Amino acid sequence: MHISCSLNLTKDLFCNNVWSNVTVLSLVGNWHHENAVDLDSNTFERFGNLEELRFVGVLIVTLYPGSFRGLVNLRVLDLSNCLSLGYSN
């Protein structure tokens, strides 16, 4: 599944249980504009079967405590295109 983004991702955005069936998720940014994604706590708590999480063209990623909580099956986390990775309390 691909999601175009330049926003603050919260658990409320993914509140439906349908997300538990997703195994591969690509968050796709816009290469032509500065874009950023903030990953709030528990953003992916409904993604229990997610195996691959890729950030494609997302230049700035900010993590918060518990951003990846619930990703017990995650095997691939691709932040290779990210120019700036931050952490905030």
Short mmCIF file of C-alpha atoms in Angstrom, two decimals:
data_model
loop_
_atom_site.label_atom_id
_atom_site.label_comp_id
_atom_site.label_asym_id
_atom_site.label_seq_id
_atom_site.Cartn_x
_atom_site.Cartn_y
_atom_site.Cartn_z
CA MET A 1 0.00 0.00 0.00
CA HIS A 2 1.30 3.48 -0.87
CA ILE A 3 0.29 6.60 1.04
CA SER A 4 1.31 10.05 -0.22
CA CYS A 5 2.28 12.18 2.69
CA SER A 6 3.71 15.35 4.09
CA LEU A 7 2.00 15.42 7.41
CA ASN A 8 1.85 14.43 11.02
CA LEU A 9 0.99 10.74 11.26
CA THR A 10 -0.94 9.77 14.37
CA LYS A 11 -2.64 6.60 15.55
CA ASP A 12 -6.00 8.34 14.92
CA LEU A 13 -5.23 8.44 11.20
CA PHE A 14 -5.01 4.64 11.19
CA CYS A 15 -7.82 3.95 13.69
CA ASN A 16 -9.61 1.30 11.61
CA ASN A 17 -8.73 -2.37 12.20
CA VAL A 18 -8.39 -2.91 8.43
CA TRP A 19 -4.77 -1.76 8.81
CA SER A 20 -3.91 -4.96 10.67
CA ASN A 21 -3.97 -6.80 7.31
CA VAL A 22 -1.33 -4.60 5.67
CA THR A 23 2.08 -6.29 5.31
CA VAL A 24 3.94 -3.69 3.18
CA LEU A 25 3.52 0.08 3.59
CA SER A 26 5.31 2.80 1.60
CA LEU A 27 4.96 6.38 2.76
CA VAL A 28 5.64 8.44 -0.36
CA GLY A 29 6.75 12.07 -0.23
CA ASN A 30 7.01 14.67 -2.97
CA TRP A 31 10.57 15.05 -4.27
CA HIS A 32 9.83 18.56 -5.56
CA HIS A 33 8.96 20.10 -2.21
CA GLU A 34 10.48 19.93 1.23
CA ASN A 35 8.35 17.41 3.04
CA ALA A 36 8.36 16.08 6.53
CA VAL A 37 6.63 13.32 8.44
CA ASP A 38 6.19 13.31 12.21
CA LEU A 39 5.56 9.84 13.65
CA ASP A 40 3.67 10.26 16.90
CA SER A 41 3.60 7.65 19.66
CA ASN A 42 1.65 4.51 18.74
CA THR A 43 1.27 5.59 15.10
CA PHE A 44 1.50 2.00 13.88
CA GLU A 45 -0.17 0.17 16.77
CA ARG A 46 -2.82 -1.29 14.43
CA PHE A 47 -0.23 -2.67 11.98
CA GLY A 48 0.42 -5.97 13.75
CA ASN A 49 1.23 -7.83 10.50
CA LEU A 50 3.38 -5.13 8.91
CA GLU A 51 6.64 -6.61 7.62
CA GLU A 52 8.01 -3.73 5.51
CA LEU A 53 7.84 0.01 6.18
CA ARG A 54 9.45 2.26 3.58
CA PHE A 55 9.79 6.04 3.45
CA VAL A 56 10.16 6.99 -0.22
CA GLY A 57 11.04 10.59 -1.02
CA VAL A 58 10.32 11.70 2.53
CA LEU A 59 13.16 14.09 3.32
CA ILE A 60 12.57 14.74 7.02
CA VAL A 61 11.31 12.21 9.57
CA THR A 62 10.78 13.02 13.25
CA LEU A 63 10.28 10.16 15.69
CA TYR A 64 8.60 10.31 19.09
CA PRO A 65 8.76 7.74 21.92
CA GLY A 66 6.79 4.68 20.85
CA SER A 67 6.59 5.63 17.16
CA PHE A 68 7.08 2.00 16.12
CA ARG A 69 5.23 0.34 19.00
CA GLY A 70 3.16 -2.60 17.81
CA LEU A 71 5.34 -3.50 14.83
CA VAL A 72 6.20 -6.95 16.16
CA ASN A 73 6.59 -8.50 12.67
CA LEU A 74 8.60 -5.67 11.08
CA ARG A 75 11.58 -7.01 9.10
CA VAL A 76 12.42 -4.03 6.86
CA LEU A 77 12.55 -0.36 7.88
CA ASP A 78 13.79 1.73 4.96
CA LEU A 79 14.76 5.32 5.75
CA SER A 80 17.49 5.41 3.10
CA ASN A 81 16.10 8.46 1.27
CA CYS A 82 15.65 10.46 4.46
CA LEU A 83 18.03 13.43 4.69
CA SER A 84 17.16 14.31 8.27
CA LEU A 85 16.06 11.94 11.02
CA GLY A 86 15.09 13.59 14.29
CA TYR A 87 13.84 12.51 17.68
CA SER A 88 11.62 14.49 20.01
CA ASN A 89 10.28 13.83 23.48
#
